[in-house]
Coordinates of C-alpha atoms in Angstrom, one line a residue:
M187 CA -48.6 -29.3 -40.2
N188 CA -45.2 -27.6 -40.4
S189 CA -46.6 -24.4 -38.8
L190 CA -48.1 -26.4 -36.1
R191 CA -44.9 -28.4 -35.5
S192 CA -43.0 -25.2 -35.3
R193 CA -45.5 -24.0 -32.7
L194 CA -45.1 -27.1 -30.7
L195 CA -41.3 -26.9 -30.8
L196 CA -41.4 -23.2 -29.6
I197 CA -43.6 -24.1 -26.8
A198 CA -41.3 -27.1 -25.9
A199 CA -38.3 -24.8 -26.0
A200 CA -40.1 -22.4 -23.7
I201 CA -40.9 -25.1 -21.3
G202 CA -37.3 -26.4 -21.4
L203 CA -35.8 -23.0 -20.7
S204 CA -38.2 -22.5 -17.8
V205 CA -37.2 -26.0 -16.2
F206 CA -33.6 -24.8 -16.7
A207 CA -34.2 -21.5 -15.1
L208 CA -36.2 -23.1 -12.1
F209 CA -33.9 -26.1 -11.6
P210 CA -32.2 -26.0 -8.1
R211 CA -28.4 -25.0 -8.4
A212 CA -25.4 -24.9 -6.2
T213 CA -25.1 -21.4 -4.5
T214 CA -22.4 -19.9 -2.4
V215 CA -24.0 -18.7 0.9
R216 CA -21.8 -16.7 3.4
E217 CA -22.6 -17.7 7.0
T218 CA -21.5 -16.3 10.4
K219 CA -20.3 -18.6 13.1
P220 CA -21.0 -18.5 16.7
D221 CA -17.4 -17.0 17.2
G222 CA -18.0 -14.2 14.7
T223 CA -16.1 -15.6 11.8
S224 CA -17.7 -15.8 8.3
V225 CA -17.4 -18.7 6.1
N226 CA -18.7 -19.5 2.5
T227 CA -20.5 -22.7 2.1
I228 CA -22.1 -24.4 -1.0
K229 CA -25.8 -25.0 -0.9
R230 CA -28.4 -26.2 -3.5
Q231 CA -31.1 -23.7 -3.7
F232 CA -34.3 -23.0 -5.6
P233 CA -33.2 -20.0 -7.7
L234 CA -36.2 -17.9 -7.0
K235 CA -35.2 -15.0 -4.7
Y236 CA -37.4 -14.0 -1.7
G237 CA -37.8 -10.5 -0.7
L238 CA -37.5 -8.9 2.7
D239 CA -41.2 -9.3 3.6
L240 CA -41.1 -12.9 2.8
Q241 CA -37.7 -14.0 4.3
G242 CA -37.7 -11.5 7.3
G243 CA -34.9 -9.0 8.0
M244 CA -34.4 -5.4 8.2
H245 CA -35.5 -2.4 6.4
M246 CA -33.5 1.0 6.9
A247 CA -33.9 4.3 5.3
L248 CA -30.7 6.6 5.6
E249 CA -30.5 10.3 5.2
I250 CA -27.7 12.9 5.3
D251 CA -26.9 14.2 8.8
E252 CA -26.4 17.8 8.5
S253 CA -26.3 18.4 12.3
K254 CA -22.6 18.4 11.9
G255 CA -22.3 20.8 9.0
T256 CA -24.3 21.8 5.8
V257 CA -23.9 19.7 2.8
A258 CA -23.7 22.0 -0.4
D259 CA -24.6 19.3 -3.0
K260 CA -26.8 16.8 -1.3
K261 CA -27.6 14.9 -4.5
D262 CA -24.0 14.4 -5.5
A263 CA -23.1 13.4 -1.8
L264 CA -26.0 10.9 -1.5
G265 CA -24.9 9.3 -4.8
R266 CA -21.3 8.8 -3.6
A267 CA -22.6 7.6 -0.3
L268 CA -24.7 5.0 -2.1
K269 CA -21.7 3.5 -3.6
T270 CA -19.9 3.2 -0.3
V271 CA -23.0 1.7 1.5
R272 CA -23.4 -0.7 -1.4
N273 CA -19.8 -1.8 -1.2
R274 CA -20.0 -2.3 2.6
I275 CA -23.2 -4.4 2.3
D276 CA -21.7 -6.5 -0.5
Q277 CA -19.0 -7.4 2.0
F278 CA -21.2 -7.8 4.9
G279 CA -22.3 -11.2 3.7
V280 CA -26.1 -10.8 3.4
S281 CA -27.8 -12.6 0.5
E282 CA -30.0 -10.7 -1.7
P283 CA -29.6 -7.2 -0.2
V284 CA -31.4 -4.1 -1.6
V285 CA -29.4 -0.9 -1.5
Q286 CA -31.0 1.9 -3.6
Q287 CA -31.6 5.5 -3.8
A288 CA -35.1 6.8 -3.1
G289 CA -35.8 10.3 -4.4
D290 CA -33.1 12.8 -3.9
D291 CA -32.5 12.6 -0.1
R292 CA -32.7 8.9 1.1
I293 CA -30.9 5.5 0.7
I294 CA -32.9 2.4 1.2
V295 CA -31.1 -0.7 2.7
E296 CA -33.0 -3.9 3.0
L297 CA -31.2 -6.9 4.4
P298 CA -33.3 -10.1 4.3
G299 CA -32.4 -12.8 7.0
I300 CA -30.2 -10.5 9.0
D301 CA -29.8 -11.5 12.7
D302 CA -27.6 -8.8 14.2
Q303 CA -29.3 -5.7 13.3
Q304 CA -27.4 -3.3 15.5
R305 CA -24.1 -4.6 13.9
A306 CA -25.6 -4.0 10.3
Q307 CA -26.6 -0.5 11.4
D308 CA -23.2 0.4 12.7
V309 CA -21.4 -1.1 9.7
V310 CA -23.5 1.1 7.3
Q311 CA -23.5 4.3 9.3
Q312 CA -19.7 4.3 10.3
S313 CA -17.9 7.2 8.6
A314 CA -14.5 5.4 8.6
F315 CA -12.5 8.5 7.8
L316 CA -9.0 7.4 8.5
Q317 CA -6.2 9.9 9.2
F318 CA -2.5 9.5 10.4
Q319 CA -1.5 12.6 12.3
I320 CA 1.7 13.4 14.3
T321 CA 1.4 14.3 18.0
D322 CA 2.2 17.8 19.0
E323 CA 5.9 18.2 20.0
S324 CA 5.9 22.0 20.8
N325 CA 3.8 22.1 23.9
A326 CA 1.1 24.1 22.0
L327 CA -1.5 23.2 24.3
D328 CA 0.4 24.6 27.3
K329 CA 0.6 27.9 25.6
S330 CA -3.0 27.8 24.5
L331 CA -4.6 27.1 27.9
P332 CA -4.9 30.5 29.2
R333 CA -6.5 31.7 26.1
M334 CA -8.9 28.6 26.1
D335 CA -9.7 29.2 29.7
A336 CA -10.5 32.9 29.2
A337 CA -12.6 32.0 26.2
V338 CA -14.8 29.6 28.2
R339 CA -15.2 32.3 31.0
S340 CA -16.0 35.0 28.3
R341 CA -18.5 32.7 27.0
R342 CA -19.9 31.6 30.4
L343 CA -19.7 27.9 29.2
D344 CA -18.7 26.9 32.8
V345 CA -21.6 28.7 34.3
A346 CA -24.0 27.0 31.9
S347 CA -22.6 23.5 32.8
A348 CA -23.0 24.1 36.6
P349 CA -25.9 22.3 38.3
A350 CA -28.8 24.6 39.2
G351 CA -28.4 26.3 42.5
T352 CA -24.6 26.0 42.5
T353 CA -21.8 28.3 41.5
P354 CA -18.9 27.2 39.4
A355 CA -15.8 25.8 41.2
A356 CA -13.4 28.5 42.2
G357 CA -10.3 26.7 43.3
P358 CA -8.1 23.7 42.9
S359 CA -10.3 21.9 45.7
A360 CA -13.3 21.9 43.3
A361 CA -11.8 19.2 41.2
A362 CA -9.4 16.7 42.6
P363 CA -6.0 16.7 41.0
L364 CA -5.3 14.2 38.4
S365 CA -1.8 13.6 39.6
G366 CA -1.5 10.2 41.0
L367 CA -4.4 8.7 39.1
L368 CA -2.1 7.4 36.6
S369 CA 0.6 6.3 38.9
G370 CA 1.9 2.8 39.5
D371 CA 0.6 -0.1 37.6
T372 CA -2.9 1.3 36.9
A373 CA -1.9 3.2 33.8
K374 CA 0.7 1.7 31.7
K375 CA 0.8 4.5 29.2
A376 CA 1.5 7.1 31.9
T377 CA 4.7 5.6 32.9
T378 CA 6.1 4.3 29.7
D379 CA 8.0 7.4 28.7
T380 CA 8.4 9.5 31.8
A381 CA 11.4 11.1 30.4
K382 CA 9.5 12.7 27.5
A383 CA 6.4 13.7 29.6
P384 CA 6.1 17.2 30.4
A385 CA 6.0 18.4 33.9
P386 CA 2.5 18.7 35.4
D387 CA 3.1 22.3 36.3
S388 CA 3.8 23.2 32.7
V389 CA 0.2 22.4 31.9
A390 CA -1.6 24.0 34.8
K391 CA -0.4 27.4 34.4
D392 CA -3.8 28.7 35.7
A393 CA -4.9 25.8 37.9
N394 CA -8.3 27.3 38.4
G395 CA -8.8 27.5 34.5
P396 CA -12.0 25.5 33.6
I397 CA -10.2 23.5 31.0
T398 CA -6.7 23.5 32.8
K399 CA -8.0 21.8 35.8
M400 CA -9.4 18.8 33.8
I401 CA -6.1 18.1 32.2
Q402 CA -3.3 16.0 33.3
A403 CA -0.1 15.4 31.2
G404 CA 0.2 12.0 29.5
G405 CA 3.1 9.7 28.7
F406 CA 4.7 11.7 25.7
P407 CA 4.4 15.1 24.1
G408 CA 0.9 15.8 22.8
Q409 CA -0.8 13.3 25.1
Y410 CA -2.9 14.3 28.1
Y411 CA -5.6 12.5 30.3
V412 CA -9.0 13.5 31.3
R413 CA -11.4 12.2 33.9
E414 CA -14.1 10.3 32.0
S415 CA -16.7 12.3 33.9
D416 CA -15.2 15.6 32.8
V417 CA -15.3 14.4 29.1
P418 CA -18.9 15.7 28.2
A419 CA -18.1 19.2 29.6
L420 CA -14.7 19.3 28.0
T421 CA -16.4 18.3 24.7
R422 CA -18.8 21.0 24.8
Y423 CA -16.0 23.5 25.6
L424 CA -13.9 22.5 22.6
A425 CA -17.1 22.5 20.4
D426 CA -17.4 26.2 20.9
T427 CA -15.9 28.4 18.1
V428 CA -14.3 30.9 20.4
V429 CA -12.5 28.2 22.3
Q430 CA -11.5 26.6 18.9
A431 CA -10.0 29.9 17.9
A432 CA -7.8 29.9 21.0
I433 CA -6.1 26.7 20.2
A434 CA -2.6 27.1 18.6
P435 CA -2.8 27.6 14.8
G436 CA -2.2 24.2 12.9
K437 CA -3.3 22.1 15.9
V438 CA -6.4 19.9 16.6
I439 CA -7.6 18.2 19.8
R440 CA -8.8 14.7 19.7
F441 CA -10.0 12.4 22.3
G442 CA -8.8 8.7 22.4
A443 CA -11.2 5.8 21.6
D444 CA -10.6 3.9 24.8
T445 CA -10.7 4.6 28.5
I446 CA -8.2 3.7 31.3
S447 CA -9.3 2.3 34.4
A448 CA -8.0 0.7 37.6
P449 CA -9.5 -0.4 40.9
G450 CA -10.0 2.3 43.4
Q451 CA -9.1 5.1 40.7
P452 CA -11.4 7.3 38.5
T453 CA -11.6 6.2 34.9
V454 CA -9.7 8.6 32.6
R455 CA -9.6 9.2 28.8
A456 CA -6.7 10.0 26.8
L457 CA -6.6 13.5 25.0
Y458 CA -4.3 14.3 22.1
V459 CA -3.0 17.5 20.6
L460 CA -2.1 16.7 16.9
D461 CA -0.9 18.4 13.9
A462 CA -3.8 19.5 12.0
K463 CA -2.6 18.3 8.6
P464 CA -2.5 14.5 8.3
I465 CA 0.6 12.8 6.9
I466 CA -1.7 10.7 4.9
T467 CA -5.4 9.5 4.9
G468 CA -7.2 6.4 4.2
E469 CA -8.0 7.4 0.5
Y470 CA -4.8 5.3 -0.4
L471 CA -5.9 2.2 1.4
T472 CA -6.4 -0.9 -0.6
D473 CA -6.8 -3.7 1.8
A474 CA -7.5 -4.2 5.5
K475 CA -8.0 -7.4 7.5
P476 CA -8.3 -8.4 11.2
N477 CA -5.7 -10.2 13.1
N478 CA -4.6 -11.2 16.6
N479 CA -2.3 -8.9 18.5
P480 CA 0.6 -10.9 19.3
L481 CA 2.1 -8.6 21.7
E482 CA -0.6 -7.1 23.8
G483 CA -3.5 -9.6 23.1
G484 CA -6.8 -8.6 21.6
Y485 CA -7.1 -7.6 18.0
I486 CA -5.5 -5.6 15.4
V487 CA -6.5 -4.4 11.8
E488 CA -3.7 -4.8 9.3
F489 CA -3.9 -2.5 6.4
E490 CA -2.0 -1.9 3.1
F491 CA -1.7 1.2 1.0
N492 CA -1.4 1.4 -2.7
S493 CA 2.2 2.0 -4.2
E494 CA 1.5 5.9 -4.2
G495 CA 0.3 5.8 -0.5
G496 CA 3.3 3.6 0.4
R497 CA 5.7 6.2 -1.0
I498 CA 3.9 9.0 0.8
F499 CA 3.8 7.0 4.1
R500 CA 7.5 6.0 3.9
R501 CA 8.6 9.6 3.3
E502 CA 6.5 11.1 5.9
T503 CA 7.1 8.6 8.7
G504 CA 10.8 8.8 7.9
K505 CA 10.8 12.5 8.7
H506 CA 9.3 11.8 12.1
V507 CA 11.3 8.9 13.5
K508 CA 10.9 8.8 17.3
D509 CA 7.8 10.9 17.2
N510 CA 4.3 9.6 18.0
M511 CA 2.0 9.1 15.1
A512 CA -1.9 9.1 16.1
V513 CA -4.1 6.8 14.0
V514 CA -7.3 8.7 13.9
L515 CA -10.6 7.1 12.8
D516 CA -13.7 9.4 12.7
D517 CA -12.0 12.0 14.8
R518 CA -11.1 9.4 17.5
V519 CA -7.5 8.3 18.3
M520 CA -7.5 4.6 17.9
T521 CA -3.6 4.3 19.0
A522 CA -0.6 6.6 18.9
P523 CA 2.6 4.4 18.6
T524 CA 6.1 5.7 18.4
I525 CA 7.7 5.7 14.9
N526 CA 10.9 3.6 15.2
S527 CA 11.8 3.8 11.5
A528 CA 10.1 4.7 8.3
I529 CA 7.0 2.6 7.4
G530 CA 6.2 1.4 3.9
R531 CA 2.9 0.2 2.6
N532 CA 1.8 -1.8 5.6
G533 CA 0.6 -0.8 9.0
Q534 CA -1.9 -1.7 11.6
I535 CA -4.5 -0.2 14.0
T536 CA -4.6 -1.6 17.5
L537 CA -8.1 -1.9 18.6
G538 CA -7.5 -2.3 22.5
G539 CA -10.3 -4.3 24.1
A540 CA -12.4 -4.7 20.8
G541 CA -13.4 -8.3 19.9
L542 CA -12.9 -10.2 16.6
Q543 CA -16.3 -8.9 15.2
E544 CA -15.4 -5.3 15.8
A545 CA -12.1 -5.9 14.1
Q546 CA -13.8 -7.6 11.2
D547 CA -16.3 -4.8 10.8
L548 CA -13.5 -2.2 10.9
A549 CA -11.6 -3.8 8.3
L550 CA -14.7 -4.2 6.2
V551 CA -15.5 -0.4 6.3
L552 CA -11.9 0.5 5.7
R553 CA -12.0 -1.7 2.7
A554 CA -15.3 -0.3 1.4
G555 CA -14.1 3.3 1.8
A556 CA -15.2 6.3 3.9
L557 CA -18.7 7.6 3.5
P558 CA -18.5 11.2 1.9
V559 CA -21.0 12.6 4.3
P560 CA -22.4 11.3 7.7
L561 CA -25.7 9.5 7.5
K562 CA -28.5 9.1 10.1
V563 CA -31.1 6.6 10.2
A564 CA -34.5 8.1 9.3
E565 CA -36.6 5.0 9.5
I566 CA -35.9 1.4 10.6
R567 CA -38.2 -1.6 10.5
N568 CA -37.7 -5.1 11.5
I569 CA -39.6 -7.9 10.0
G570 CA -39.5 -11.3 11.7
A571 CA -39.0 -14.5 9.7
S572 CA -42.1 -15.9 11.2
L573 CA -44.1 -13.0 9.8
G574 CA -42.5 -13.8 6.4
Q575 CA -43.3 -17.4 6.6
D576 CA -46.9 -16.5 7.6
S577 CA -47.1 -14.1 4.6
I578 CA -45.8 -17.0 2.3
D579 CA -48.4 -19.4 3.8
K580 CA -51.3 -16.9 3.1
G581 CA -50.0 -16.0 -0.2
K582 CA -49.9 -19.7 -1.3
L583 CA -53.5 -20.0 0.2
A584 CA -54.9 -17.1 -1.7
F585 CA -53.0 -18.2 -5.1
G586 CA -54.5 -21.9 -4.6
I587 CA -58.0 -20.5 -4.1
A588 CA -57.7 -18.2 -7.1
I589 CA -56.5 -21.1 -9.3
L590 CA -59.0 -23.5 -8.1
M591 CA -61.9 -21.0 -8.7
V592 CA -60.5 -20.3 -12.2
I593 CA -60.4 -24.1 -13.0
V594 CA -64.0 -24.6 -11.8
I595 CA -65.3 -21.7 -13.7
M596 CA -63.5 -22.2 -16.9
V597 CA -64.1 -26.0 -17.1
G598 CA -67.7 -25.7 -16.0
Y599 CA -68.6 -22.8 -18.3
Y600 CA -66.4 -23.5 -21.4
R601 CA -66.1 -27.2 -21.0
F602 CA -63.2 -28.7 -23.4
S603 CA -62.1 -25.2 -24.4
G604 CA -62.1 -24.3 -20.6
A605 CA -59.8 -27.3 -19.9
I606 CA -57.4 -26.0 -22.7
A607 CA -57.5 -22.5 -20.9
V608 CA -56.4 -24.3 -17.8
V609 CA -53.5 -25.9 -19.3
A610 CA -52.4 -22.5 -20.7
L611 CA -53.1 -21.0 -17.3
A612 CA -50.7 -23.6 -15.7
L613 CA -48.1 -22.8 -18.3
Y614 CA -48.5 -19.1 -17.5
V615 CA -47.6 -19.7 -13.8
F616 CA -44.7 -21.9 -14.8
F617 CA -43.3 -19.4 -17.3
T618 CA -43.9 -16.3 -14.9
L619 CA -41.9 -17.9 -12.0
A620 CA -39.2 -19.0 -14.5
A621 CA -38.8 -15.5 -15.9
L622 CA -38.6 -14.0 -12.5
A623 CA -35.8 -16.5 -11.6
A624 CA -33.9 -16.0 -14.9
F625 CA -33.9 -12.1 -14.6
G626 CA -32.9 -12.4 -10.9
A627 CA -36.1 -10.6 -9.7
T628 CA -37.0 -10.9 -6.0
L629 CA -40.5 -12.3 -5.2
T630 CA -42.2 -10.0 -2.6
L631 CA -45.5 -10.1 -0.7
P632 CA -46.8 -7.5 -3.2
G633 CA -45.2 -9.6 -5.9
L634 CA -47.2 -12.6 -4.7
A635 CA -50.4 -10.4 -5.0
G636 CA -49.3 -9.5 -8.6
L637 CA -49.0 -13.2 -9.3
V638 CA -52.5 -13.9 -8.1
L639 CA -53.7 -10.8 -10.0
G640 CA -52.0 -12.0 -13.0
V641 CA -54.1 -15.3 -12.9
G642 CA -57.2 -13.2 -13.4
I643 CA -55.5 -11.2 -16.3
A644 CA -54.5 -14.5 -18.0
V645 CA -57.9 -16.0 -17.8
D646 CA -59.4 -12.7 -19.0
A647 CA -57.7 -13.1 -22.2
N648 CA -58.9 -16.6 -22.8
V649 CA -62.6 -15.4 -21.9
L650 CA -62.4 -12.7 -24.6
I651 CA -61.2 -15.2 -27.2
F652 CA -63.8 -17.9 -26.4
E653 CA -66.6 -15.3 -26.4
R654 CA -65.6 -14.2 -29.8
I655 CA -65.5 -17.8 -31.1
R656 CA -68.9 -18.4 -29.7
E657 CA -70.2 -15.3 -31.6
E658 CA -68.7 -16.8 -34.8
M659 CA -70.1 -20.2 -34.2
D660 CA -73.5 -18.8 -33.5
R661 CA -73.3 -17.1 -37.0
G662 CA -72.9 -20.6 -38.6
K663 CA -69.2 -20.8 -39.2
S664 CA -67.1 -23.8 -39.0
A665 CA -65.1 -24.7 -35.9
R666 CA -61.7 -23.8 -37.9
L667 CA -63.1 -20.5 -39.2
S668 CA -64.6 -19.6 -35.9
I669 CA -61.3 -20.2 -34.1
E670 CA -59.5 -18.1 -36.6
E671 CA -62.0 -15.3 -36.6
G672 CA -62.3 -15.4 -32.7
F673 CA -58.6 -14.9 -32.1
K674 CA -58.4 -12.3 -34.9
H675 CA -61.1 -10.1 -33.4
A676 CA -60.1 -10.5 -29.8
L677 CA -56.5 -9.8 -30.4
S678 CA -56.6 -6.0 -30.5
A679 CA -58.6 -5.8 -27.1
I680 CA -56.2 -8.3 -25.5
V681 CA -53.2 -6.3 -26.7
D682 CA -54.7 -2.8 -25.8
T683 CA -55.3 -4.0 -22.2
S684 CA -51.9 -5.6 -21.8
V685 CA -50.0 -2.8 -23.1
A686 CA -51.9 -0.4 -20.7
T687 CA -51.1 -2.7 -17.9
I688 CA -47.5 -3.0 -18.8
L689 CA -47.2 0.8 -19.0
S690 CA -48.7 1.1 -15.5
G691 CA -46.3 -1.4 -14.2
A692 CA -43.4 0.5 -15.8
V693 CA -44.4 3.6 -14.1
L694 CA -44.6 1.9 -10.7
Y695 CA -41.2 0.4 -11.2
Q696 CA -39.7 3.6 -12.1
Y697 CA -41.0 5.7 -9.3
G698 CA -41.7 3.0 -6.7
T699 CA -39.3 1.5 -4.0
G700 CA -38.8 -1.9 -2.4
P701 CA -42.1 -4.1 -2.5
V702 CA -43.8 -1.6 -4.9
R703 CA -41.3 -2.4 -7.4
G704 CA -41.5 -6.2 -6.7
F705 CA -45.2 -5.9 -7.6
A706 CA -44.6 -4.0 -10.8
V707 CA -42.0 -6.5 -11.9
T708 CA -44.2 -9.5 -11.2
L709 CA -47.2 -7.9 -12.8
V710 CA -45.2 -7.0 -16.1
V711 CA -43.7 -10.4 -16.4
G712 CA -47.1 -12.0 -15.7
V713 CA -48.9 -10.0 -18.4
A714 CA -46.1 -10.8 -20.9
A715 CA -46.5 -14.6 -19.9
S716 CA -50.3 -14.2 -20.2
L717 CA -50.0 -12.7 -23.7
F718 CA -47.9 -15.8 -24.8
T719 CA -50.1 -18.4 -23.3
A720 CA -53.5 -16.9 -24.2
I721 CA -52.7 -15.9 -27.8
F722 CA -50.1 -18.5 -28.6
V723 CA -50.4 -21.6 -26.4
T724 CA -54.2 -21.7 -26.4
R725 CA -54.4 -21.3 -30.2
T726 CA -51.8 -24.0 -30.6
L727 CA -53.8 -26.4 -28.5
L728 CA -57.0 -25.6 -30.4
L729 CA -55.0 -26.2 -33.6
V730 CA -53.8 -29.5 -32.4
W731 CA -57.5 -30.4 -31.7
L732 CA -58.4 -29.4 -35.2
D733 CA -55.7 -31.4 -36.6
R734 CA -56.8 -34.6 -34.7
T735 CA -60.6 -34.2 -35.7
G736 CA -60.0 -32.6 -39.0
G737 CA -62.5 -29.8 -38.0
T738 CA -65.5 -32.1 -38.4
K739 CA -66.6 -32.2 -34.8
P740 CA -68.2 -29.3 -33.1
L741 CA -66.1 -27.3 -30.7
S742 CA -67.0 -27.8 -27.1
I743 CA -67.0 -24.2 -25.7

């Protein structure tokens, strides 16, 4: 009796723990408002998590993009990129995301319930490499232009860019001069510091040069302007290694992030010549947050360095008071303000016409850190929420049919013993769902299939036990002895089958990804629950029956 009481107490404890694991609880959910702001709200939710295929969302596979340069140690780079992507997704506000490495060359990102998929893709892929570089004060581009023009001609890059059937432009008339495009009120930056701006003639030493004719001096040393229509050709020229070698040593050329346009005037883009060595990079950045721009409107991103970064930033900016400092993000100049005094740990990035959501995303990727290598999207799949709900409905239908068939067969064939098996089967389902919730596992569509399959495995163990009990009763043994012998002889077969299934599930989990892992987890948890219910719960219920009847009645089996 004491043994039976202990068994019942253990089953009761398991039921109590399962109720606790499945009881709805308050959960913090991050939601995005229509104006782009995110807020945390408290909701009471069922603790079992749904996977991407049941909730809907986005599946994305990322690979290292080597089009911009070969990566020596791809495995190490992918591991570091995985940490950065995971940090960004954690701050993106998606519930139950999956970010994991698949093999040695891919990162899998699954975002259930995501609405703005393009935004999520941009946040994941953005390199966010932040540098602060001083604009050139030595007119290095003026001195380099003749060599750069000669390099373009020697490489015949200007010929390659000319439309078929035409010849390259030969004189100033081929390209309208840029002087005047930035006059008046149409270009604020071009007129803000005319005293410091170099004379146009100092740039156009060779007015017919393929690069020279595209460039106009800007508002301060190191700044120039280019027609937006000329940007593709100039980008191609600057990407050539011979042209790059013609640039003055220690200098780099970067385009601005924004364009400048005015009614009746061509759209232009700023071009900056910068000191190649940054005064500081974003590696010292500890925090970033969006805010309103009180002076010019729009939004800014305020950032803060750690104490070491603050010392470096103060020292370097102190050396360049009255110079212009370019804030360069992913090789694009976001802004180039004049340094009026030494700057400490705090600064800001002006985003021009960007909205609040862009400012929030930039602050997010700056906080999460820069990617060590560029990533490209190798595969992207979108799963609608309606498809997920349809999968849930069909999964419930399949599960219900499986349960109904098992109940009919077990009760119809094994009668009273079959009814005991049905009770154990109900506890099997209950314990499996509770274990999934307790361990934080995610229920996927293959997981539902694993749950349905587990019903068959669970009832199979009962069938083995009952058939052995029948054999023992046919030999004339008592009900008590038949039950003991039946469980004893069936145990090895049940354990062997269960161990083989658990090992298969472990292999699937180790080498599978996404839904395959969900199936493996559900299968292994289900087999463990099946062992407990078939061997322990069913036997306990039969012992209760023996205790009530004294073993004097024949067992209905």
